[in-house]
Amino acid sequence: FRLSSLIGHISTCPSLIGQCCQRHPGSVDEFQEELVIRPLHSGDIYASFQFRTLWDTDFLQEGQKVSHYRLFPKSLGQVLSKFSVRELHISFTQGFWRTMQWGQPFIPSPPGAELWVWFHDTVSDVDGNWKELTNVLSGIFCASLNFIDLTNTVQPSASFKPLGLGNATDHRFLRYATLPREIVCTENLTPWKKLLPCGSKAGLAVLLKSEKLFHSSFHSQAVHIRPVCQDEQCTSKAWELRQTLNVVFDLYTAGQGKKEWSLFKMFSRTLTEACPLATSSKVYVDITDNPELFELSPATPLLSQAVVLGDRRTYSVFDLTRAETFGQLRSLNLLLRWKGDGGEMLRPLLHAERYVAGFGLQTGEIHTVIYNNHPYRAFPVLLMDSVPWYLQLYIHTLTVTSKSRDNKPSYIHYQPAKDRHRPHLLEMLIQLPPHSMTEVTVQFERALLKWTEYTPDPNHGFYVGSSVVSALVPSMVAMNTNFTQDQPLFSSFVPVKEESSYFVRVYTEPLLVNLPTPDFSMPYNVICLTCTVVAVGYGSFYNLLTRTFQVDEPSLPLAKRLANLIRRIRGVPLLT
Amino acid sequence: MAAPLTLLLIVAVTIRAVLFRSSLAELISARVEVVSPLNAWKRVVEGLALLDLGVSPYSGDVFHETPLMIYLFHFTVDYAEIVFIVSAYFFRKQKYALESDRYSADCLELLRSPKEMFYIPLKVAMFYLLNPFTILSCVAKSTCGLNNAIIALFIFCTLKGSALLSGILLALATYQSIYPLTLFAPALLFFLQRLYIPVNLRRSSFWFFTLQYAFMYVGSLVVITGLSFFLLGSWDFIPSVYGFIFSVPDLTPNIGLFWYFFAEMFEHFRLFFSCVFQFNVFFYTIPLSIKLKEHPVFLIFMQIAIISIFKSYPTVGDVALYMAFLPAWSHLYRFLRNIFLVSCVLLACSALFPVLWHLWIYAGSANSNFYYAITLLFNFGQVKVFTTTWLTNCEWKNRWRNKVSLFINLY
């Protein structure tokens, strides 16, 4: 694999996107919603919501003002036009995705908040736009995104290519920032739900109740905005807004230990109707492991097969736009009952971990471990690390070893940090040998900060954002490169360019690193004591510079003094 | 004289070679008392690695050496140990020659006997080469050793009377770290004294020589700076090296006074106190020059001591530099007050530095105040050392002058 093919894949070919998004001509906006339920082998259950709005407006032409919003939320539309945004991806995640137990997610996201934006080429001051954009988004989502500033923003050169239209590769217009410390709660979910056309009143969004959603192992809500083609020839473009919500319910905390899940148990609600504004509203249940693993009721004759994440899966489809789905009770409550302990889960082909090694508050080492579980294929991965400036990385200590041998990366892009201005950015293209573990280590030194730069709880530590591992993983099953309109949303998020591989992005754990702290209670004392030492030096100097030495004549005893008096009268030399 | 000196050299080189090969070398090169962000060897290697990656070493905040240093080590990085040992040897040579130019008066017991004077160079050599501070600094491969060698060469050339070489070496020392700028005044005074030009602002001969020397110094400085610009093709090194020295953005603990002070400083006063602290180093030049204009060698010692204590990132290598001069004034030993107390303070602080660092950083049972307190005490002890030396020197001169005048009076 060459670097260019890996990066080139991620930028979209217009015709493919066009094929995926054929619309009915004549309608202005289009809204689709879907829910995918995937039971996991450990007894947990993974639910993924996707809401897609297509908005037929072209902001790519200058001077067009839009004042009529139908399904697309006005707040986001105004953000797009004011800051000349071409692509926006923002996610809020609570919890860490356990790849080895749960497989690959449909839409990966790191813990905390993550925001990456591609601006138009016409923007002259990207940093100014970025700063204002983060503040506006902070208001829209009730999150503290105002903590994003130049000290935690990077411009990745290869890892985050546009997912929508456009062939721009100038990474000066890309900004990426992550806030690992950000907490997600109800007050972030509420404005997110308000962006939906039906709100939380009809359709799948009625299931989004916060008391159940946050009682889970993993919760991630995201907004992805990108320009897409509306037909095969790409004669006109539209904005696509995807709101995704991924949640994993734990068997023991939410499931009370019983391997039996239902919509009511997961969300404390059942589905009663589709959103009237939606052209398609579907629920997919992954029944590939049925009937050995679990039993689904009510049974449905509608089945669909899709190749997603390198695997061919079978889904039961419940179409909410048809009235017979809801049955006699006018409500749909899916029930999944486990029958026995299932077999082995398909092992994810790419997996990454990260940890800090070392002891003490002076130095440390960051270890990133990437696993390639493919039995016979090697493939390259792009590893991106963004480390804050107060952990000074020493790039000459960077080592990459696979199977205990040195594995030199073929591409390294390193931008060292400037104190209090920008963080470190390290991007590497590493070839992973088949069925192996690759370890990347780099040493760092911890800096002592000024006392005002510490957070109110300095001994909690400082967070280092997740590393991003992006790769084109070889697929066991041929991927579907032809897009038709019936393609479910979960398999059309990332465009597929070739049949033999699929794109995967894995986020590692964030790190928590302690820094040495000064004593916060002592600023006056320190200033006084240091100035004392300087003053001692100054005082001694002053003394010695201005002092003159005189020899002190010893005083004579009385007898000699009288004798001298007489001698002076006589005029003879004096006694000493 | 050659035999004891050679023996001393062999012993010193052996100690350093043994320590280089042992596992202590790694440990010592990580100690904050021995290396600072300005002269750590790890950072030199990092700068060279950045250069190999195609990134400018000054684009980050890790590397703060001058471009000439990059190019020196680019070629000699494998032989770095030898470079440091050789620089220590040069230093030695300078100390030896230093003592050939001392006061030669012959009065009573106040003065040194010729036999004593003969052994002073050896004592100076011993004080420098076998000083644990220098050994630690050399084993850590801190570039402080190279800076010390340049200053020593500068003193050598000054004492030998070669104004051009002295100017060039002083420019090189200033280029490395700004502070040796203050050594311009004592060198000038020495030359004036040597050429019997009286220090009188109204005399044209004074100005003529001053301008000559200043021209040589400034000219070499400009040439060296221009050369650095052409080596790397940009002026990035100026904010990275000199801006770093003056603005003290890196607060890594060291044996100086700056780090904790600026870690606890209120933002509003940061600029003010930076200026005050930096000014403090240069401020004493003029009054000292006026007071000590007949004793330029002592003035050099005082200036080096002031720089070593009040500079922004001091290390034990800088301390060793001025301590090496102390045997040159061995005639003062009899009169030094509190010498026992002060030397005990310095020894105790040197022993406590690693202990309290370990307690703060590794054991977690102490905090930064402990280390800071020892820093304060260490600097206080150093201030006492050289003010006591100066005080004793004044007293001694005064007594000597008095005795001489009495002598003349009697006859």
Coordinates of C-alpha atoms in Angstrom, one line a residue, chain A residues 123-515:
Chain A
V123 CA -11.2 31.7 4.3
S124 CA -8.3 34.1 5.0
D125 CA -8.1 33.8 8.8
V126 CA -8.7 30.1 9.6
D127 CA -7.7 30.5 13.3
G128 CA -10.1 33.3 13.9
N129 CA -12.9 31.4 12.3
W130 CA -12.0 28.3 14.3
K131 CA -12.1 30.3 17.6
E132 CA -15.5 31.8 16.9
L133 CA -16.8 28.5 15.6
T134 CA -15.9 26.7 18.8
N135 CA -17.5 29.3 20.9
V136 CA -20.7 29.2 18.8
L137 CA -20.9 25.4 18.9
S138 CA -20.3 25.6 22.6
G139 CA -23.4 27.6 22.9
I140 CA -25.5 25.4 20.6
F141 CA -24.6 22.1 22.3
C142 CA -24.3 23.5 25.9
A143 CA -20.8 22.1 26.1
S144 CA -17.6 23.8 27.2
L145 CA -16.0 23.8 23.8
N146 CA -14.6 27.2 24.6
F147 CA -11.6 25.4 26.1
I148 CA -10.5 24.6 22.6
D149 CA -7.8 27.0 21.7
L150 CA -4.5 27.0 19.9
T151 CA -2.8 25.0 22.7
N152 CA -4.9 21.9 21.9
T153 CA -5.7 22.4 18.2
V154 CA -3.6 20.6 15.5
Q155 CA -3.7 20.4 11.7
P156 CA -3.3 16.8 10.8
S157 CA -1.6 16.3 7.4
A158 CA -2.9 12.9 6.5
S159 CA -5.3 11.4 9.1
F160 CA -8.5 13.4 8.6
K161 CA -9.3 13.7 4.9
P162 CA -12.7 15.1 3.9
L163 CA -15.5 12.5 4.1
G164 CA -17.8 14.5 1.8
L165 CA -17.3 16.1 -1.5
G166 CA -14.2 18.0 -2.4
N167 CA -10.7 17.2 -3.4
A168 CA -8.9 19.8 -1.3
T169 CA -5.9 18.4 0.4
D170 CA -4.4 21.6 1.8
H171 CA -4.4 20.8 5.5
R172 CA -4.0 24.4 6.4
F173 CA -7.8 24.6 6.2
L174 CA -8.3 21.7 8.6
R175 CA -8.5 22.0 12.3
Y176 CA -8.7 19.1 14.8
A177 CA -9.2 19.4 18.6
T178 CA -10.2 17.0 21.3
L179 CA -11.2 17.6 24.9
P180 CA -10.8 14.3 26.7
R181 CA -12.0 15.8 30.0
E182 CA -15.4 16.8 28.6
I183 CA -18.4 15.2 30.3
V184 CA -21.6 14.4 28.4
C185 CA -24.9 14.6 30.2
T186 CA -28.6 15.5 29.7
E187 CA -27.9 19.1 29.0
N188 CA -25.9 18.1 25.9
L189 CA -28.6 15.6 24.8
T190 CA -31.4 18.1 24.9
P191 CA -30.1 20.6 22.4
W192 CA -28.9 17.7 20.2
K193 CA -32.5 16.3 20.1
K194 CA -33.9 19.7 19.3
L195 CA -31.9 19.7 16.0
L196 CA -34.1 16.8 14.8
P197 CA -37.0 17.7 12.5
C198 CA -39.5 15.8 14.7
G199 CA -37.7 16.7 17.9
S200 CA -38.2 13.9 20.4
K201 CA -42.0 13.8 19.9
A202 CA -42.3 11.2 17.0
G203 CA -40.4 8.6 15.3
L204 CA -37.3 6.9 16.7
A205 CA -36.3 9.9 18.8
V206 CA -39.0 9.1 21.3
L207 CA -36.7 6.4 22.6
L208 CA -34.0 8.9 23.5
K209 CA -34.7 9.4 27.2
S210 CA -31.7 10.5 29.2
E211 CA -32.3 8.5 32.3
K212 CA -31.8 5.3 30.4
L213 CA -29.4 6.5 27.9
F214 CA -26.8 7.7 30.4
H215 CA -27.2 4.5 32.5
S216 CA -25.0 2.7 30.0
S217 CA -21.4 1.6 29.4
F218 CA -20.9 3.8 26.4
H219 CA -22.8 6.8 25.1
S220 CA -21.8 8.8 22.1
Q221 CA -23.8 11.5 20.2
A222 CA -22.4 13.1 17.2
V223 CA -23.2 15.6 14.4
H224 CA -21.6 15.2 11.0
I225 CA -22.2 17.8 8.3
R226 CA -20.7 17.4 4.8
P227 CA -21.5 18.3 1.2
V228 CA -22.7 15.4 -1.0
C229 CA -23.8 14.9 -4.5
Q230 CA -27.4 14.5 -5.3
D231 CA -27.1 12.3 -8.4
E232 CA -24.6 10.2 -10.2
Q233 CA -23.3 13.0 -12.4
C234 CA -23.0 15.3 -9.4
T235 CA -24.8 18.2 -11.2
S236 CA -26.1 19.6 -8.0
K237 CA -25.0 19.3 -4.4
A238 CA -26.7 19.1 -1.1
W239 CA -25.7 19.4 2.5
E240 CA -26.0 16.2 4.5
L241 CA -26.5 16.4 8.2
R242 CA -26.2 13.1 10.1
Q243 CA -26.9 12.9 13.7
T244 CA -25.8 9.7 15.3
L245 CA -26.2 8.3 18.7
N246 CA -24.4 5.1 19.8
V247 CA -25.2 3.5 23.1
V248 CA -24.1 0.2 24.6
F249 CA -26.2 -1.1 27.5
D250 CA -24.4 -3.2 30.0
L251 CA -25.8 -6.6 30.9
Y252 CA -25.4 -6.1 34.6
T253 CA -26.1 -2.5 35.3
A254 CA -28.9 -1.9 32.8
G255 CA -29.9 -5.4 32.1
Q256 CA -30.1 -6.6 35.7
G257 CA -28.1 -9.7 34.8
K258 CA -30.8 -11.2 32.6
K259 CA -29.8 -11.9 29.0
E260 CA -33.0 -10.6 27.7
W261 CA -33.4 -7.2 26.0
S262 CA -36.4 -5.4 24.8
L263 CA -37.0 -1.8 23.6
F264 CA -38.8 -1.1 26.7
K265 CA -36.0 -2.4 28.9
M266 CA -33.4 -0.4 27.1
F267 CA -35.2 2.9 26.6
S268 CA -38.3 2.6 28.8
R269 CA -40.4 3.4 25.8
T270 CA -41.8 1.6 22.8
L271 CA -42.2 2.8 19.2
T272 CA -45.7 4.0 18.2
E273 CA -45.2 5.8 15.0
A274 CA -42.7 7.0 12.5
C275 CA -41.7 10.6 12.2
P276 CA -44.3 12.1 9.7
L277 CA -41.5 14.2 8.0
A278 CA -39.4 11.1 7.3
T279 CA -39.3 9.5 4.0
S280 CA -37.9 6.3 5.6
S281 CA -37.9 5.1 9.2
K282 CA -36.5 1.7 9.9
V283 CA -35.3 -0.5 12.7
Y284 CA -32.6 -3.1 11.8
V285 CA -31.8 -6.0 14.2
D286 CA -28.7 -7.9 13.5
I287 CA -29.8 -11.5 13.4
T288 CA -26.6 -13.1 11.9
D289 CA -26.2 -15.2 15.0
N290 CA -29.8 -16.1 15.1
P291 CA -31.2 -18.7 15.9
E292 CA -28.3 -20.2 17.8
L293 CA -27.7 -17.2 20.0
F294 CA -31.0 -15.5 20.6
E295 CA -34.6 -15.3 19.5
L296 CA -36.3 -12.3 18.2
S297 CA -39.9 -11.5 18.5
P298 CA -42.0 -10.2 16.9
A299 CA -40.7 -12.1 13.8
T300 CA -40.7 -10.3 10.6
P301 CA -40.5 -11.5 7.0
L302 CA -38.4 -8.5 5.9
L303 CA -34.7 -9.4 5.8
S304 CA -31.8 -7.5 4.4
Q305 CA -28.2 -8.3 4.0
A306 CA -25.4 -5.8 4.1
V307 CA -21.7 -5.9 4.1
V308 CA -20.5 -3.6 6.8
L309 CA -17.1 -3.4 8.4
G310 CA -15.8 -6.3 6.3
D311 CA -18.5 -8.7 7.3
R312 CA -21.7 -9.9 5.7
R313 CA -24.5 -9.5 8.2
T314 CA -28.2 -10.3 8.0
Y315 CA -30.7 -7.9 9.5
S316 CA -34.4 -8.1 10.3
V317 CA -36.0 -4.9 9.1
F318 CA -39.0 -3.3 10.7
D319 CA -40.4 -0.5 8.5
L320 CA -42.1 2.0 10.7
T321 CA -43.8 3.8 7.9
R322 CA -46.1 0.8 7.4
A323 CA -48.9 0.5 9.8
E324 CA -48.8 -3.3 10.1
T325 CA -45.4 -3.1 11.8
F326 CA -47.0 -1.9 15.0
G327 CA -49.5 -4.8 15.1
Q328 CA -52.8 -4.6 17.0
L329 CA -51.4 -2.8 20.0
R330 CA -50.2 0.1 17.9
S331 CA -46.8 -0.2 19.5
L332 CA -43.6 -2.0 18.6
N333 CA -41.6 -3.5 21.4
L334 CA -38.8 -5.8 20.1
L335 CA -37.8 -8.6 22.4
L336 CA -34.5 -10.4 22.2
R337 CA -34.1 -13.5 24.4
W338 CA -30.8 -15.2 24.6
K339 CA -30.9 -19.0 24.2
G340 CA -27.5 -20.0 25.3
D341 CA -23.9 -18.9 25.3
G342 CA -23.0 -18.1 21.8
G343 CA -19.7 -18.9 20.0
E344 CA -16.8 -16.8 19.4
M345 CA -17.2 -13.3 18.2
L346 CA -15.4 -12.3 15.0
R347 CA -12.1 -10.8 16.3
P348 CA -11.6 -7.3 15.1
L349 CA -8.7 -7.1 12.8
L350 CA -7.3 -3.8 14.1
H351 CA -7.1 -2.9 17.7
A352 CA -5.0 -0.3 19.6
E353 CA -4.1 0.4 23.2
R354 CA -2.0 3.1 24.9
Y355 CA -0.5 3.6 28.3
V356 CA 2.1 5.7 30.2
A357 CA 5.1 3.9 31.6
G358 CA 7.7 5.2 34.0
F359 CA 7.7 6.4 37.6
G360 CA 8.1 9.8 39.3
L361 CA 7.1 13.2 38.1
Q362 CA 10.1 14.0 36.0
T363 CA 10.0 11.7 32.9
G364 CA 7.8 9.1 31.4
E365 CA 7.2 7.0 28.3
I366 CA 4.1 6.8 26.1
H367 CA 3.5 3.3 24.7
T368 CA 1.0 2.8 21.9
V369 CA 0.4 -0.8 21.0
I370 CA -1.4 -1.7 17.7
Y371 CA -2.6 -5.2 17.0
N372 CA -3.0 -6.6 13.6
N373 CA -5.2 -9.8 14.0
H374 CA -5.3 -10.6 10.3
P375 CA -3.9 -14.1 9.8
Y376 CA -1.9 -13.5 6.7
R377 CA -2.3 -9.9 5.4
A378 CA -0.1 -7.0 6.3
F379 CA -1.5 -3.5 5.9
P380 CA -0.3 0.1 6.8
V381 CA -1.9 2.3 9.4
L382 CA -1.7 6.0 10.0
L383 CA -1.0 6.8 13.6
M384 CA -1.7 10.3 14.8
D385 CA -0.7 11.5 18.2
S386 CA -1.4 14.9 19.6
V387 CA 0.4 15.5 22.9
P388 CA 0.0 18.8 24.9
W389 CA 3.1 21.1 25.1
Y390 CA 3.7 20.5 28.8
L391 CA 4.8 17.0 28.1
Q392 CA 8.0 17.6 26.1
L393 CA 8.4 14.7 23.7
Y394 CA 11.9 13.6 22.6
I395 CA 11.6 12.4 19.1
H396 CA 15.0 10.9 19.0
T397 CA 13.7 8.3 21.6
L398 CA 10.9 7.2 19.2
T399 CA 11.1 3.5 18.6
V400 CA 8.7 1.3 16.6
T401 CA 9.1 -2.4 17.0
S402 CA 7.0 -5.3 15.5
K403 CA 7.7 -8.8 16.6
S404 CA 10.7 -7.5 18.6
R405 CA 12.4 -6.1 15.5
D406 CA 12.7 -2.5 14.5
N407 CA 10.0 -1.4 12.1
K408 CA 10.8 2.0 10.6
P409 CA 7.8 4.1 9.6
S410 CA 7.8 5.1 5.9
Y411 CA 6.3 8.5 6.6
I412 CA 6.8 10.7 9.7
H413 CA 5.3 14.1 10.0
Y414 CA 6.4 15.7 13.3
Q415 CA 5.5 19.2 14.4
P416 CA 7.2 20.0 17.7
A417 CA 5.3 21.9 20.3
K418 CA 5.8 25.6 21.2
D419 CA 5.4 26.3 24.9
R420 CA 2.0 27.7 25.5
H421 CA 1.2 28.0 21.8
R422 CA 0.6 24.7 20.2
P423 CA 0.8 21.0 21.0
H424 CA 3.0 18.2 19.5
L425 CA 1.7 16.5 16.4
L426 CA 3.2 13.2 15.4
E427 CA 1.8 11.3 12.4
M428 CA 3.4 8.1 11.1
L429 CA 2.6 5.5 8.5
I430 CA 3.5 2.1 9.9
Q431 CA 3.3 -1.2 8.1
L432 CA 1.8 -3.8 10.4
P433 CA 3.0 -7.3 9.7
P434 CA 0.3 -10.0 9.8
H435 CA -0.8 -11.4 13.1
S436 CA 1.5 -9.2 15.2
M437 CA 1.7 -6.6 17.8
T438 CA 3.5 -3.3 17.0
E439 CA 4.7 -1.1 19.9
V440 CA 5.5 2.6 19.5
T441 CA 7.3 4.2 22.4
V442 CA 8.4 7.8 22.9
Q443 CA 9.9 9.4 26.0
F444 CA 8.7 12.7 27.4
E445 CA 9.6 15.1 30.3
R446 CA 7.0 16.7 32.4
A447 CA 7.2 20.5 32.7
L448 CA 6.6 22.6 35.8
L449 CA 3.9 25.1 34.9
K450 CA 3.2 28.6 36.3
W451 CA 0.9 28.3 39.3
T452 CA -2.1 29.9 37.4
E453 CA -1.9 27.3 34.6
Y454 CA -3.0 24.4 36.8
T455 CA -6.6 23.3 37.0
P456 CA -8.4 23.7 40.3
D457 CA -7.7 20.0 41.0
P458 CA -4.0 19.8 40.0
N459 CA -3.3 16.4 41.5
H460 CA -6.0 14.8 39.4
G461 CA -3.6 15.1 36.5
F462 CA -3.7 16.3 33.0
Y463 CA -5.4 14.5 30.1
V464 CA -3.7 13.6 26.9
G465 CA -6.2 13.1 24.0
S466 CA -6.6 9.7 22.4
S467 CA -4.4 8.6 19.5
V468 CA -6.1 8.0 16.2
V469 CA -5.2 5.0 14.2
S470 CA -6.7 5.1 10.6
A471 CA -6.3 2.2 8.3
L472 CA -7.7 0.5 5.2
V473 CA -8.2 -3.0 6.6
P474 CA -8.4 -5.9 4.1
S475 CA -11.8 -7.3 4.0
M476 CA -12.7 -11.0 4.2
V477 CA -15.9 -10.3 2.3
A478 CA -16.1 -8.2 -0.9
M479 CA -17.4 -4.8 0.0
N480 CA -20.2 -3.2 -1.9
T481 CA -19.0 -0.3 -4.0
N482 CA -22.3 0.2 -5.8
F483 CA -24.6 2.4 -4.0
T484 CA -28.3 2.3 -4.4
Q485 CA -30.9 4.3 -2.6
D486 CA -31.9 1.4 -0.4
Q487 CA -28.5 1.3 1.2
P488 CA -29.1 1.5 5.0
L489 CA -27.5 4.6 6.6
F490 CA -25.1 2.6 8.8
S491 CA -23.3 1.2 5.9
S492 CA -23.1 4.4 3.8
F493 CA -21.4 6.7 6.3
V494 CA -17.9 6.1 5.1
P495 CA -17.6 5.9 1.3
V496 CA -16.2 2.6 0.0
K497 CA -13.9 2.9 -2.9
E498 CA -12.6 -0.6 -3.4
E499 CA -14.0 -4.0 -2.8
S500 CA -11.1 -5.5 -1.0
S501 CA -10.8 -3.2 2.0
Y502 CA -12.8 -1.0 4.3
F503 CA -11.9 2.1 6.2
V504 CA -11.5 1.8 10.0
R505 CA -10.6 4.4 12.6
V506 CA -9.6 3.2 16.0
Y507 CA -9.2 5.6 19.0
T508 CA -7.0 4.6 21.9
E509 CA -7.5 5.4 25.6
P510 CA -6.8 8.9 26.7
L511 CA -4.0 9.2 29.2
L512 CA -3.9 10.8 32.6
V513 CA -0.5 12.2 33.5
N514 CA 0.5 13.9 36.7
L515 CA 2.7 17.0 36.6

